[in-house]
XYZ file of C-alpha atoms in Angstrom:
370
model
C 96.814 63.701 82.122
C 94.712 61.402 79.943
C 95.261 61.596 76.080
C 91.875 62.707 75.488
C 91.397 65.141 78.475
C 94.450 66.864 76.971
C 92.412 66.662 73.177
C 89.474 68.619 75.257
C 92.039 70.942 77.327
C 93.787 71.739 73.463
C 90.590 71.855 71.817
C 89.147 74.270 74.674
C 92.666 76.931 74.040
C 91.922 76.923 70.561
C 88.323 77.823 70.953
C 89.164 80.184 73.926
C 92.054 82.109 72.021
C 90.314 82.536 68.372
C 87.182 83.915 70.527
C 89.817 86.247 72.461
C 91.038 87.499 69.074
C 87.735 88.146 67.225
C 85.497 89.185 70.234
C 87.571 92.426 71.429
C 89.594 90.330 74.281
C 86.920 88.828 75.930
C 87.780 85.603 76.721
C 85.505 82.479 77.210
C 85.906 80.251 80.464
C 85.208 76.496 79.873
C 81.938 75.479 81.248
C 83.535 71.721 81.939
C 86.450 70.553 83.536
C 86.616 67.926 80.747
C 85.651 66.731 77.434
C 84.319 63.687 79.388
C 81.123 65.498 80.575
C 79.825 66.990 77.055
C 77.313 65.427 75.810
C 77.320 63.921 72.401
C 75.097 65.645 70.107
C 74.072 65.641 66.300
C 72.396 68.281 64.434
C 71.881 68.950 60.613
C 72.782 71.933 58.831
C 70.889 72.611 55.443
C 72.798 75.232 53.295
C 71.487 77.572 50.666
C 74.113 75.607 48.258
C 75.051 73.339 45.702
C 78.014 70.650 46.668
C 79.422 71.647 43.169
C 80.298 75.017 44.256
C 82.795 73.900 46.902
C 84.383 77.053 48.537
C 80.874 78.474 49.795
C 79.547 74.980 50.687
C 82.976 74.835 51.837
C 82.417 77.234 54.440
C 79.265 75.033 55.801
C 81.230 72.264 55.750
C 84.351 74.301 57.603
C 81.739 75.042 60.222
C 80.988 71.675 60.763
C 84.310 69.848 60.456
C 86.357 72.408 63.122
C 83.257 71.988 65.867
C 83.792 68.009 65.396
C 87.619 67.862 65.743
C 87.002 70.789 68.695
C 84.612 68.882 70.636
C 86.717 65.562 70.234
C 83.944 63.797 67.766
C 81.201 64.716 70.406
C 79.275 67.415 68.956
C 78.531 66.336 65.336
C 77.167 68.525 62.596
C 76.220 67.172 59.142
C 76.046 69.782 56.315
C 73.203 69.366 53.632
C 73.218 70.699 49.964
C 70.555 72.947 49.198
C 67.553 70.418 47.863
C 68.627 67.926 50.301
C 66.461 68.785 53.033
C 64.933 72.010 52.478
C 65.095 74.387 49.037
C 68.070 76.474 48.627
C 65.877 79.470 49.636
C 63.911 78.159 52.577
C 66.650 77.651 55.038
C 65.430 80.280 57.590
C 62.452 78.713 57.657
C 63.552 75.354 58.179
C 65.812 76.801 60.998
C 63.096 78.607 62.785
C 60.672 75.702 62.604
C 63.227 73.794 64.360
C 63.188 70.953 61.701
C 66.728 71.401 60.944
C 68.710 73.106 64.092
C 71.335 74.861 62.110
C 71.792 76.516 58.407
C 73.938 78.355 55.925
C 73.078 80.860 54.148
C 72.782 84.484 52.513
C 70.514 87.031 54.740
C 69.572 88.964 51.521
C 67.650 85.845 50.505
C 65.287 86.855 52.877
C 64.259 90.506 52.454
C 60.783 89.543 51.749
C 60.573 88.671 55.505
C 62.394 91.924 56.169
C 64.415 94.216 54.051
C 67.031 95.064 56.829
C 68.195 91.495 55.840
C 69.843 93.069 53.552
C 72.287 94.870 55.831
C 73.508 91.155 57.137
C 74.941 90.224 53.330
C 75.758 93.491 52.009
C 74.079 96.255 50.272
C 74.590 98.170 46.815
C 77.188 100.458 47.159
C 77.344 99.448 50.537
C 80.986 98.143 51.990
C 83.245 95.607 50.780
C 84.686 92.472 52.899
C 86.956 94.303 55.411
C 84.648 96.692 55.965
C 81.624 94.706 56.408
C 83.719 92.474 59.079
C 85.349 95.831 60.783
C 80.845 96.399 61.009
C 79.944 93.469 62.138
C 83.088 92.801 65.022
C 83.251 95.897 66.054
C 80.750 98.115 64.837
C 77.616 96.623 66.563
C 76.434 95.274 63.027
C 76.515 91.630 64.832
C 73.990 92.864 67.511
C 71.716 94.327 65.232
C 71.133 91.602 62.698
C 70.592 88.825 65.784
C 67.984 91.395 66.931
C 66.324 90.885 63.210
C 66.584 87.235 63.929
C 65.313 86.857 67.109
C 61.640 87.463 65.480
C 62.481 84.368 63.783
C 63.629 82.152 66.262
C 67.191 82.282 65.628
C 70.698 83.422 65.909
C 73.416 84.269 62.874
C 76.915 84.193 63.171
C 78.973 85.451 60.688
C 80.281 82.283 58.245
C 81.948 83.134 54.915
C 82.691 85.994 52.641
C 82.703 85.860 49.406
C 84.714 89.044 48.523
C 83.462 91.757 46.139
C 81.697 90.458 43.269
C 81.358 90.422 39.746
C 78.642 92.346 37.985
C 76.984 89.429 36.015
C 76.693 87.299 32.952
C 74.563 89.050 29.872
C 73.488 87.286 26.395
C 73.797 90.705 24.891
C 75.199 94.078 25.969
C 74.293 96.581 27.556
C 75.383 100.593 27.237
C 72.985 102.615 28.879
C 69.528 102.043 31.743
C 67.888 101.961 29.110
C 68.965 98.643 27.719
C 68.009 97.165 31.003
C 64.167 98.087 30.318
C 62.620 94.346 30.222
C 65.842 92.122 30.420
C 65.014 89.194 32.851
C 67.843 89.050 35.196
C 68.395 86.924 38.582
C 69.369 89.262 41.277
C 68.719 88.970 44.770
C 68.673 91.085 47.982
C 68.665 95.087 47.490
C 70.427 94.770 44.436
C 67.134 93.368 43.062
C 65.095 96.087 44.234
C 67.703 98.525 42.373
C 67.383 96.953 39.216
C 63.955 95.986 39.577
C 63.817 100.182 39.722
C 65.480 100.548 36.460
C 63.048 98.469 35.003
C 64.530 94.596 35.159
C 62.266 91.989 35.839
C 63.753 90.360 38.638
C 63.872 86.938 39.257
C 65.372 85.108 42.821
C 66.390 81.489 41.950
C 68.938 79.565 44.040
C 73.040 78.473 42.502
C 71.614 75.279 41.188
C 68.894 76.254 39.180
C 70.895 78.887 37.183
C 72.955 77.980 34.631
C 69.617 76.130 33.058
C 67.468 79.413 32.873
C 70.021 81.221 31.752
C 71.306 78.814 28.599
C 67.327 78.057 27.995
C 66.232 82.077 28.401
C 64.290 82.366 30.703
C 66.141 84.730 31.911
C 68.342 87.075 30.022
C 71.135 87.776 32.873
C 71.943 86.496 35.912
C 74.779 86.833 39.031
C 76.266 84.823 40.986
C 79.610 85.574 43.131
C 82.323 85.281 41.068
C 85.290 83.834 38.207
C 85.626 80.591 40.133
C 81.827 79.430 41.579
C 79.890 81.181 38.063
C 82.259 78.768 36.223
C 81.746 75.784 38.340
C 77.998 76.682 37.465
C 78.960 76.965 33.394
C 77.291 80.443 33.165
C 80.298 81.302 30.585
C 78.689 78.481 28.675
C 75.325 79.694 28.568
C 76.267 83.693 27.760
C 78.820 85.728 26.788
C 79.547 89.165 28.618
C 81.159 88.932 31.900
C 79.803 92.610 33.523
C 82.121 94.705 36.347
C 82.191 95.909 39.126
C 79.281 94.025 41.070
C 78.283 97.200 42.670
C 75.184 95.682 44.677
C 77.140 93.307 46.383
C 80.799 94.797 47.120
C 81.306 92.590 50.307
C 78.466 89.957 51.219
C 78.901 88.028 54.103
C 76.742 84.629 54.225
C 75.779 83.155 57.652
C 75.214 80.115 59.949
C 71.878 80.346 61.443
C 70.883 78.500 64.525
C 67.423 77.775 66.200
C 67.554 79.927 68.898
C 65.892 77.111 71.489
C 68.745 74.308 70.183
C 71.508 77.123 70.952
C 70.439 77.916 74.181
C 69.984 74.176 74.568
C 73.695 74.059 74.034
C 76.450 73.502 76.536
C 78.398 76.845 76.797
C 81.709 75.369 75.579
C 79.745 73.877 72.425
C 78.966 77.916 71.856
C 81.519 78.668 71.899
C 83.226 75.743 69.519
C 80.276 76.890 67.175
C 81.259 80.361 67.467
C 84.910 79.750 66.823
C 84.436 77.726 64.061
C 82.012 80.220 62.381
C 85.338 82.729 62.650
C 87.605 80.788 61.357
C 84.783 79.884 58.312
C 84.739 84.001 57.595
C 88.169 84.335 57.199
C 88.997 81.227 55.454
C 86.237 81.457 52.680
C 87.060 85.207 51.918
C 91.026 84.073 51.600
C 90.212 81.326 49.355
C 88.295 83.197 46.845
C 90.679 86.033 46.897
C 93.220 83.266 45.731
C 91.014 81.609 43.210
C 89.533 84.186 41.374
C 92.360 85.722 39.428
C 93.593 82.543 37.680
C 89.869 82.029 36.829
C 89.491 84.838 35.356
C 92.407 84.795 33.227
C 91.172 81.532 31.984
C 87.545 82.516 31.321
C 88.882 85.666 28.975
C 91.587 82.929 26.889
C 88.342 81.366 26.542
C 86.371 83.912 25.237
C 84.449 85.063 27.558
C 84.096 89.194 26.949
C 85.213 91.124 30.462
C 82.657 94.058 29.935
C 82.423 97.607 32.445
C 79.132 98.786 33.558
C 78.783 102.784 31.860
C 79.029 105.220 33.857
C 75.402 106.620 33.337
C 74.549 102.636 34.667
C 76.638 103.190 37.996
C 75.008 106.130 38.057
C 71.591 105.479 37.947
C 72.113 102.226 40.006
C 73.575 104.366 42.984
C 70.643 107.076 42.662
C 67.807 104.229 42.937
C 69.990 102.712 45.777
C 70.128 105.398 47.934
C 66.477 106.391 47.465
C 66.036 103.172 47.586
C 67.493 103.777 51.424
C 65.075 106.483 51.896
C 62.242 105.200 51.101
C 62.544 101.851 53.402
C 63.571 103.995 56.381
C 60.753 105.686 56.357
C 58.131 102.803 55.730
C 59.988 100.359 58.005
C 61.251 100.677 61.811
C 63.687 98.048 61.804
C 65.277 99.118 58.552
C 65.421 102.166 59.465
C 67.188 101.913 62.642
C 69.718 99.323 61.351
C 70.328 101.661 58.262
C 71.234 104.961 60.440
C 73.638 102.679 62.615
C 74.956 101.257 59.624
C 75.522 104.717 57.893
C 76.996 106.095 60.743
C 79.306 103.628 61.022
C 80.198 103.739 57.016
C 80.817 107.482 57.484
C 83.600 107.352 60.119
C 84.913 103.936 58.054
C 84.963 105.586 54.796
C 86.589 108.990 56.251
C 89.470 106.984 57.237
C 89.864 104.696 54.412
C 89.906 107.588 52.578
C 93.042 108.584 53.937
C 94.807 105.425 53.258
C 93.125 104.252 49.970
C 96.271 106.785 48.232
C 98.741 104.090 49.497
C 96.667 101.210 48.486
C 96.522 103.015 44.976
C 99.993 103.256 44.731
C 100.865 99.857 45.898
C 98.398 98.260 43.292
C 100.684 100.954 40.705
C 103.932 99.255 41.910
C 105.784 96.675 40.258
C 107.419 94.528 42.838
C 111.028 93.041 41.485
């Protein structure tokens, strides 16, 4: 066997077995005999971030770099940082015009187009990183958001997690709902809508343009993910109280989108390369911030930055606007409303069981380990 039909025949088990493992054991035949007959493509990929923030470009760029070394150098996607083609909040645009054929991004960016977006990221009190995956494998939530998409001329797979969040960065605190009266905070996604209900003036600006509103005030607030990517941005620099728990986003997945015509385009084995690699993205990009964000943290607080809880009378007005919130956008909207009742059914049976073994996971996080 030549050396680079056995790259393609290697390249081909790798792709076939990570698809077996994620897709509920159904398992991709190649659509060539060899790597010989692909063709050699190149597409672009614009992305929603900054290069500076390099786990969640990362991901985009994990994408990219496991479909090259899969397809033996032959299908070739560049990553772009938001700016660099399109703005960091036009990327679904630029994906269903077909002027870029692939992007990265967060769904939630997108509600204005159609709040069930929302569902595809995550939602306030909605579920966190496991869960959301266990939704989207398993639980249909992958079929329902590409039915969102297909009004827009594209596909989403799944690309990165960035675990739950943090609750934001204040210039002053705040004790009760009614210290959020007025405060100019950038939120996205349903989390947005929430606080825009308790009376913040929202504002939706992309990683980049953050850290200079917030240290100039024009805005009073602002969230991002977490310890390690809001320090990369400086936000510690520009205000003071670190907020917990990020209730609106507990477990927000970002995605690859692709033009739908360029992925049916596509040879089936490049599918399923892309499709593979968009696993493997998921997985790794949740992991890495899980490992990163501790040691941030610790070094943010020797720093001075004040680690702050969100009052219970905030929680609690934050999850009675969300889930009326719910209500009210189910009723005035068919697609969110059938996405939200699969979705809820789904969290009921999840939670139910989680319930039972949350005790151990209690305990464990109790337990000193010598």
């Amino acid at each position: 066997m030549k050396r680079r039909h056995a790259l393609g025949a290697a390249a081909l088990g790798i792709t076939t077995s990570v698809l077996t493992s994620c897709a509920g054991g159904q398992r991709s035949r190649p659509a060539v005999e060899s790597d010989s007959d692909l063709p050699q493509i190149r597409w672009r990929m614009a992305t929603s971030w900054p290069v500076s923030l390099d786990t969640i470009f990362g991901g985009a760029a994990m994408v990219c770099e496991r479909v090259r070394l899969l397809s033996g150098g032959r299908f070739d996607i560049r990553p772009y940082a938001a700016g660099e083609l399109v703005p960091g909040l036009e990327v679904l645009d630029a994906v269903q015009s077909g002027s870029v054929q692939c992007g990265h991004t967060a769904a939630y960016y997108y509600v204005g187009k159609n709040p069930a977006f929302a569902f595809a990221t995550s939602v306030p009190f909605g579920l966190d990183a496991q869960q959301q995956n266990a939704w989207l494998y398993e639980g249909g939530g992958n079929a329902a958001v590409d039915r969102l998409f297909a009004d827009f001329g594209a596909r989403a797979f799944p690309a990165g997690n960035t675990g739950t969040q943090m609750g934001g960065w204040f210039k002053r605190q705040i004790d009760s709902p009614a210290d959020l009266q007025g405060l100019k905070m950038r939120i996205p996604g349903l989390g947005g809508k929430v606080m825009a209900a308790l009376g913040v003036n929202v504002q939706v600006l992309p990683g980049g343009e953050i850290f200079l509103a917030l240290e100039r005030g024009a805005i009073d607030a602002a969230e991002w993910t977490g310890p390690y990517d809001d320090e990369k941005l400086g936000l510690n620099r520009a205000a003071d109280f670190y907020y917990h728990p990020g209730w609106w986003e507990p477990g927000p997945t970002v995605h690859a989108l692709v033009n739908e015509e360029q992925w049916a385009a596509l040879p089936k084995i490049y599918q399923d390369m892309f499709s593979s690699a968009c696993h493997q993205a998921n997985l790794r990009m949740l992991c890495r911030y899980e490992a990163l964000n501790g040691t941030t943290l610790t070094r943010l607080l020797a720093g001075g930055t004040q680690l702050m809880t969100y009052s219970d009378e905030i929680l609690q007005a934050a999850r009675d606007a969300s889930f009326q919130l719910y209500a009210d956008s189910a009723r005035g909207d068919a697609d969110f409303r059938r996405l939200f009742e699969q979705w809820r059914g789904f969290r009921a049976e999840l939670m139910a069981w989680n319930r039972t073994v949350y005790p151990l996971t209690r305990f464990l996080h109790q337990s000193e380990v010598s």
